[in-house]
Short mmCIF file of C-alpha atoms in Angstrom, two decimals:
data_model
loop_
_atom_site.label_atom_id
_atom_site.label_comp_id
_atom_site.label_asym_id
_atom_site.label_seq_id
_atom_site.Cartn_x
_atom_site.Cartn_y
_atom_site.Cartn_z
CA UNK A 162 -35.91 -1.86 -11.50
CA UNK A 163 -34.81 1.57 -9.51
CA UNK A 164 -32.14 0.63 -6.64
CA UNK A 165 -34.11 0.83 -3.23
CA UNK A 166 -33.17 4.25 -1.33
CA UNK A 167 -32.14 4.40 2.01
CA UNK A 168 -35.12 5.17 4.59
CA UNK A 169 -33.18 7.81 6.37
CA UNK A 170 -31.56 9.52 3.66
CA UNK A 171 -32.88 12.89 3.83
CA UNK A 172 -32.52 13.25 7.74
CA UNK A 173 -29.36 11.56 7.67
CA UNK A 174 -27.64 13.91 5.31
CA UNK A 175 -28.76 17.33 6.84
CA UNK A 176 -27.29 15.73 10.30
CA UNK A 177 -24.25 14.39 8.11
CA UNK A 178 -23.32 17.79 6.54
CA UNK A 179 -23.86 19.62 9.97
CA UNK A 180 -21.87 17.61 11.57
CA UNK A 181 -18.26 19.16 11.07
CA UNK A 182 -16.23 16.40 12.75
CA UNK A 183 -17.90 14.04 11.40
CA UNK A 184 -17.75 15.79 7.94
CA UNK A 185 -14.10 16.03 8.21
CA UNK A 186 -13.09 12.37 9.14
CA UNK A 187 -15.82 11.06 5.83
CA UNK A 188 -14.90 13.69 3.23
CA UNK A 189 -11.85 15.63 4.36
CA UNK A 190 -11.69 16.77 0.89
CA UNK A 191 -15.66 17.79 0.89
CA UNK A 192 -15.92 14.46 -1.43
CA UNK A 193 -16.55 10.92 -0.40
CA UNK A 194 -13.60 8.95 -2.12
CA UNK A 195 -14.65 5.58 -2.03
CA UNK A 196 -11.14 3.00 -3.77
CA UNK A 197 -13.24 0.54 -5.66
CA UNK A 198 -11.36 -2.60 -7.15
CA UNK A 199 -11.74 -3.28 -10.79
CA UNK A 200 -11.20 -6.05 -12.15
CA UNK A 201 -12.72 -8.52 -15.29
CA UNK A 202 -15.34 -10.22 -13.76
CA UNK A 203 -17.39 -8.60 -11.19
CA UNK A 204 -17.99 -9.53 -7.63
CA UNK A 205 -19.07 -8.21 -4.17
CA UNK A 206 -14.87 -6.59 -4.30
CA UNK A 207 -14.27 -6.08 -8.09
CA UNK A 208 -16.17 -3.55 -9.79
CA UNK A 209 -16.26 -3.66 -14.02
CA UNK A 210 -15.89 -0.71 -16.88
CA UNK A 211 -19.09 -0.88 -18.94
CA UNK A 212 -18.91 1.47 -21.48
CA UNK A 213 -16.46 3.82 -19.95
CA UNK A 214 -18.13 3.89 -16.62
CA UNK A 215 -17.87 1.55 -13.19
CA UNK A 216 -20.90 -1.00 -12.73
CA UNK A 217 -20.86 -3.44 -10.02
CA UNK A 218 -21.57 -4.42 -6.27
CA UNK A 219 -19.11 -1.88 -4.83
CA UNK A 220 -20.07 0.94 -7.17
CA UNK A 221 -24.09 0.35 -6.22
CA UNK A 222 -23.28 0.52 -2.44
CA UNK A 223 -21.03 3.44 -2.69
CA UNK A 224 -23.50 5.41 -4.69
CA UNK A 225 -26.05 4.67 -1.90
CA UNK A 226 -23.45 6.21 0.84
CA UNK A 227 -23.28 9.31 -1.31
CA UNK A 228 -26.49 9.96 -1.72
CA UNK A 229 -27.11 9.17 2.18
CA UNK A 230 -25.04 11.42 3.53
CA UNK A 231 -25.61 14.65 0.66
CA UNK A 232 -21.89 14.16 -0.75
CA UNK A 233 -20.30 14.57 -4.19
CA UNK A 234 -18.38 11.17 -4.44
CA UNK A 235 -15.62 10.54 -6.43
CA UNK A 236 -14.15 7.16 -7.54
CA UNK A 237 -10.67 5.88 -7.15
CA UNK A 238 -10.28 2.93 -8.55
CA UNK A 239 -7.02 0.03 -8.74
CA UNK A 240 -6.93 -3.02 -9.75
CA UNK A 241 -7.15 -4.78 -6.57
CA UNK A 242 -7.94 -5.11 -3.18
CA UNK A 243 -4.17 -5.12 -2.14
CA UNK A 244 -3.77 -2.40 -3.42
CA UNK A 245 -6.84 -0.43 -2.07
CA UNK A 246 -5.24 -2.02 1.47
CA UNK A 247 -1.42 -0.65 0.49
CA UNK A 248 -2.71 2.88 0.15
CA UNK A 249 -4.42 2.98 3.59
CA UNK A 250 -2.29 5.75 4.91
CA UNK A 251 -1.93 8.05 1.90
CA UNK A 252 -5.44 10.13 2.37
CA UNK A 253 -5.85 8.82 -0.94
CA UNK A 254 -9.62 7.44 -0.26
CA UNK A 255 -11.99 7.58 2.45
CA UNK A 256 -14.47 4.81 2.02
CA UNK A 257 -14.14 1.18 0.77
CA UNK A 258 -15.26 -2.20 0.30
CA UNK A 259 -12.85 -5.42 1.67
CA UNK A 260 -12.59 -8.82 2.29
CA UNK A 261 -11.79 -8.74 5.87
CA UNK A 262 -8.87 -10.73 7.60
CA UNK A 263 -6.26 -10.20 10.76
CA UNK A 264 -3.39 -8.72 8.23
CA UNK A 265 -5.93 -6.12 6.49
CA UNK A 266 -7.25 -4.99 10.35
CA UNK A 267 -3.69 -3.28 10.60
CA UNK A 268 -4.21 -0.84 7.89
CA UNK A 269 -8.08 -0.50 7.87
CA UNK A 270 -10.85 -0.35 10.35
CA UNK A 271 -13.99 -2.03 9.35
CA UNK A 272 -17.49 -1.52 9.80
CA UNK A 273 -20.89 -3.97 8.25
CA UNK A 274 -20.17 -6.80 6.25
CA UNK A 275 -22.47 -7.45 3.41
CA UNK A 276 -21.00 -10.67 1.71
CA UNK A 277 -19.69 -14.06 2.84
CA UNK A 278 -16.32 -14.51 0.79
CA UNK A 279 -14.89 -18.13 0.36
CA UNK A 280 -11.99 -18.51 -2.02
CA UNK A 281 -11.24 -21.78 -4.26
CA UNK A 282 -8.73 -22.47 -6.86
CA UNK A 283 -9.24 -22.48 -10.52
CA UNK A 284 -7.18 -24.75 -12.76
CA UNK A 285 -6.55 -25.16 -16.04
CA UNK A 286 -7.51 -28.30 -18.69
CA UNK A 287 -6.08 -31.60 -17.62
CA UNK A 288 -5.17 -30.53 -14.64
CA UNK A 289 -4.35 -33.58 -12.56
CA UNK A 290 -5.67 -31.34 -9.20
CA UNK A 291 -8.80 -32.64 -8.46
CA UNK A 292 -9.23 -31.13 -4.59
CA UNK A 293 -7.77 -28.43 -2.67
CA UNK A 294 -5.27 -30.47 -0.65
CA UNK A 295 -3.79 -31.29 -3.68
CA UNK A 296 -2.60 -27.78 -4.72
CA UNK A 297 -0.45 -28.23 -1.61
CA UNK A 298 2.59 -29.86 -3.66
CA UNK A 299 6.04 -28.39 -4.55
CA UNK A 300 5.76 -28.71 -7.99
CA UNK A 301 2.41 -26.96 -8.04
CA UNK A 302 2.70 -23.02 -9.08
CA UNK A 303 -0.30 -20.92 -7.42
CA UNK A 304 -1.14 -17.44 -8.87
CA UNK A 305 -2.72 -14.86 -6.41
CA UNK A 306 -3.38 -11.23 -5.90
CA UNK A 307 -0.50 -9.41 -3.92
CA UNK A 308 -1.69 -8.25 -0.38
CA UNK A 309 -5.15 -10.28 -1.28
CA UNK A 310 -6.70 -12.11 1.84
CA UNK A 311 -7.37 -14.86 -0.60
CA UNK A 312 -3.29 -15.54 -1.12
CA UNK A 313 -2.67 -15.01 2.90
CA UNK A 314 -4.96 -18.09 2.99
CA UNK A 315 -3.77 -20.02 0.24
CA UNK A 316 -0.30 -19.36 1.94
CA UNK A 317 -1.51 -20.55 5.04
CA UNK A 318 -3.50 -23.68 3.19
CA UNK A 319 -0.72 -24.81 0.45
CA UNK A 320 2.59 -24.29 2.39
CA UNK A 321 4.45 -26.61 0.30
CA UNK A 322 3.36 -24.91 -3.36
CA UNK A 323 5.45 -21.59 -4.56
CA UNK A 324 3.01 -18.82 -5.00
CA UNK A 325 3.41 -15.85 -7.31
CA UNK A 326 1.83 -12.36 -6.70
CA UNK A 327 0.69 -10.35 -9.26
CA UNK A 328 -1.35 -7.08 -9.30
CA UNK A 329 -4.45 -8.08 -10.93
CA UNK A 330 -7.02 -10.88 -12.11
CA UNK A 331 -6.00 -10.35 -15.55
CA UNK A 332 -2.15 -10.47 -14.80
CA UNK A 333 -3.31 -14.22 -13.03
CA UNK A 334 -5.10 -14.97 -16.11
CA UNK A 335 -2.24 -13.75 -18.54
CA UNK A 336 -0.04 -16.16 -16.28
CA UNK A 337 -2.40 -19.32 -16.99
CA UNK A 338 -2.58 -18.25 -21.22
CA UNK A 339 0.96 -18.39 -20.78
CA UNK A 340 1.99 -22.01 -18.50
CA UNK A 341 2.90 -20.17 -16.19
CA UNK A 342 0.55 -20.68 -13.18
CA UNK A 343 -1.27 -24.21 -11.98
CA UNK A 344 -3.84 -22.77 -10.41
CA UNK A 345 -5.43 -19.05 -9.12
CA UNK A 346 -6.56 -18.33 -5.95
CA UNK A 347 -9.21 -15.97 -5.90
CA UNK A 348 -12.81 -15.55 -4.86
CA UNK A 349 -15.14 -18.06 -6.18
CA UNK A 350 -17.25 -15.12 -7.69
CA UNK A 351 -14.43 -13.94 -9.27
CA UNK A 352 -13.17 -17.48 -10.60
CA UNK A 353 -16.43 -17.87 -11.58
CA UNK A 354 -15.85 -15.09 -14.60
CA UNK A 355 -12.46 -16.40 -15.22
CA UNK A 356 -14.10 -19.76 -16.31
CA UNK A 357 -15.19 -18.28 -19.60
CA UNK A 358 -11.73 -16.76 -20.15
CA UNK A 359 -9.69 -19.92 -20.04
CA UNK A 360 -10.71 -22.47 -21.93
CA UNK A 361 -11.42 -25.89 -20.48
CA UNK A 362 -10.66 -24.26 -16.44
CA UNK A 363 -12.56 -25.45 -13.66
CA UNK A 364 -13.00 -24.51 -9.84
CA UNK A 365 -12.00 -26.89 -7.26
CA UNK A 366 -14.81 -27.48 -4.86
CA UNK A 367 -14.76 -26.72 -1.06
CA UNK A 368 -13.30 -23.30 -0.38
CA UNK A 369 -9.81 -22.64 1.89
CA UNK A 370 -11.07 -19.25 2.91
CA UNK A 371 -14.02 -18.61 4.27
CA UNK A 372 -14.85 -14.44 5.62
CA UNK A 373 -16.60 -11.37 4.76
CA UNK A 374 -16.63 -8.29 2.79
CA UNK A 375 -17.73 -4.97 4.64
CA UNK A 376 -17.03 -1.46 4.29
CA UNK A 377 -13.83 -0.03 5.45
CA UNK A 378 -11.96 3.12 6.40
CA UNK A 379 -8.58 4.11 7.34
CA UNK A 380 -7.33 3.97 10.58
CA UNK A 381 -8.18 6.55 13.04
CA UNK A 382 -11.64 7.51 11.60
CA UNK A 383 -14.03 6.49 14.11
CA UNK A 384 -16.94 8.96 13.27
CA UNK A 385 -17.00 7.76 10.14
CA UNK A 386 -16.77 4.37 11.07
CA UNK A 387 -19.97 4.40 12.52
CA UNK A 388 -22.04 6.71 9.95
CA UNK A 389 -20.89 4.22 6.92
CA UNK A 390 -21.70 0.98 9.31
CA UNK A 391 -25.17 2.31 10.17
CA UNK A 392 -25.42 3.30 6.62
CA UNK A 393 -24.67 -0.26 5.34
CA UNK A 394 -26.91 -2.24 8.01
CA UNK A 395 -29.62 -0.09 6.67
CA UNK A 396 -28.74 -1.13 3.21
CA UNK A 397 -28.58 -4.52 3.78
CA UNK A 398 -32.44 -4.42 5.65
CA UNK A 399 -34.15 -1.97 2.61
CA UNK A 400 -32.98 -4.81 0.14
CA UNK A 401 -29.96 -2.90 -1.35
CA UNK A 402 -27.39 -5.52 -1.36
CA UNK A 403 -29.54 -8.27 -2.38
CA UNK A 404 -30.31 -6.05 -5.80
CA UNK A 405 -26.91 -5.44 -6.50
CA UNK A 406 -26.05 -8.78 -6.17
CA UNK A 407 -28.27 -9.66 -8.52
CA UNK A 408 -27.71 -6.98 -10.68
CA UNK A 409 -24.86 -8.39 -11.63
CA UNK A 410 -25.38 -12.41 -11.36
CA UNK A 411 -24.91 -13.01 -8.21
CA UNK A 412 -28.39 -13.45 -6.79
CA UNK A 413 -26.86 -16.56 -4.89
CA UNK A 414 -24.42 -15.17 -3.14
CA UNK A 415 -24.34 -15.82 0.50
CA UNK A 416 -25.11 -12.48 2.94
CA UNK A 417 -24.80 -11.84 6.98
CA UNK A 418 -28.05 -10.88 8.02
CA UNK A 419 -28.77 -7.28 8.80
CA UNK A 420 -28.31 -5.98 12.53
CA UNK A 421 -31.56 -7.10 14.24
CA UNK A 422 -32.55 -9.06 11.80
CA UNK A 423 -34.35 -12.50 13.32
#
């Protein structure tokens, strides 16, 4: 089944491209860069490589963005949302897709969400943790993504355990294969992929973070602020995000209603 295309498209990309300050704040390059995550499983953040090429939520909605506003676009991907947050300030993107919390507000400015995010923690067999207040222990190792909102929270939820950052899901899941880690706090989409990956694993229920994901931009772009917002709100009202989602398993997954919407 075809993605949906944005109502407006046409319109909106002859007013897009003749707009020169707007033009300049969205594509200084005369691309739209758009930092996409990627990671093992995917998710509304993490994007996947099938067959040499991105596939995923993120990859869907920036491809509808492009194709709104009459723009080449050109991926730059990392392997996680930390680090997509860490390059903020070095012009190296112009568009992207974040779980939102206060930390991440410094270095980004966000527009729509389009996903409700709640994080869990996955543990291995025979774990004795049966509930999230019991990852809160000293002797209880927690593996995270570095600069993630998902390890802020787990900080902020399991003072008392040691938690180790690494760069990426498959670093976390390296540190499970190898003892290393009790748990991983990630996204409960994400953890949901990891299941298959380590034997015997399960998610804790409940969830210690509970947010969004929306499209973001560097600081200091307030033009294009509001072209990719209005852009995503229309998205999320043609049907868009719903058919990613389930494009890639995750017909489920909890969504903030579009502007308006009753």
């Amino acid at each position: 089944m075809p993605m949906p295309e944005l109502v407006l498209s046409r319109l909106m990309a002859h007013a897009i491209l003749a707009d020169r300050e707007l033009t300049a704040e969205l594509a200084p390059t005369g691309r739209l860069r758009v930092a996409i995550a990627v990671g093992p499983a995917p998710s509304a953040v993490y994007a996947v490589r099938a067959g040499g090429a991105l596939r995923g939520v993120p990859v869907a909605l920036a491809e509808a963005l492009a194709a709104a506003t009459g723009l080449p676009i050109e991926f730059v991907p990392f392997p996680s949302s930390g680090e997509i947050q860490a390059t903020a300030a070095r012009g190296l993107w112009d568009v992207s897709f974040l779980p939102v919390d206060e930390e991440r507000r410094r270095h980004v400015d966000f527009g729509a969400a389009y996903h409700t995010l709640q994080s869990s923690y996955l543990v291995p067999a025979g774990s004795p943790i049966r509930r999230l207040a019991e990852a809160d222990a000293p002797d209880v190792r927690i593996v995270g993504v570095r600069n993630s909102a998902t390890l802020r929270a787990s900080l902020r939820a399991s003072p008392r355990a040691s938690h180790v950052p690494v760069e990426s899901p498959e670093d976390a899941v390296a540190m499970m294969h190898g003892g290393l880690a009790d748990a991983i706090a990630m996204g409960r989409e994400v953890l949901s992929g990891l299941v298959a990956q380590i034997e015997g694993s399960r998610i804790l229920p409940g969830s210690f973070l509970s947010t969004t994901t929306a499209v973001a931009v560097p600081k200091g772009r307030p033009a294009a602020l509001a072209c990719v917002t209005a852009l995503i709100e229309e998205a999320k009202a043609a049907g868009l995000v719903q058919q990613a989602l389930e494009r890639v398993g995750l017909a489920g997954a909890r969504r903030p209603p579009a502007a308006g919407a009753v």
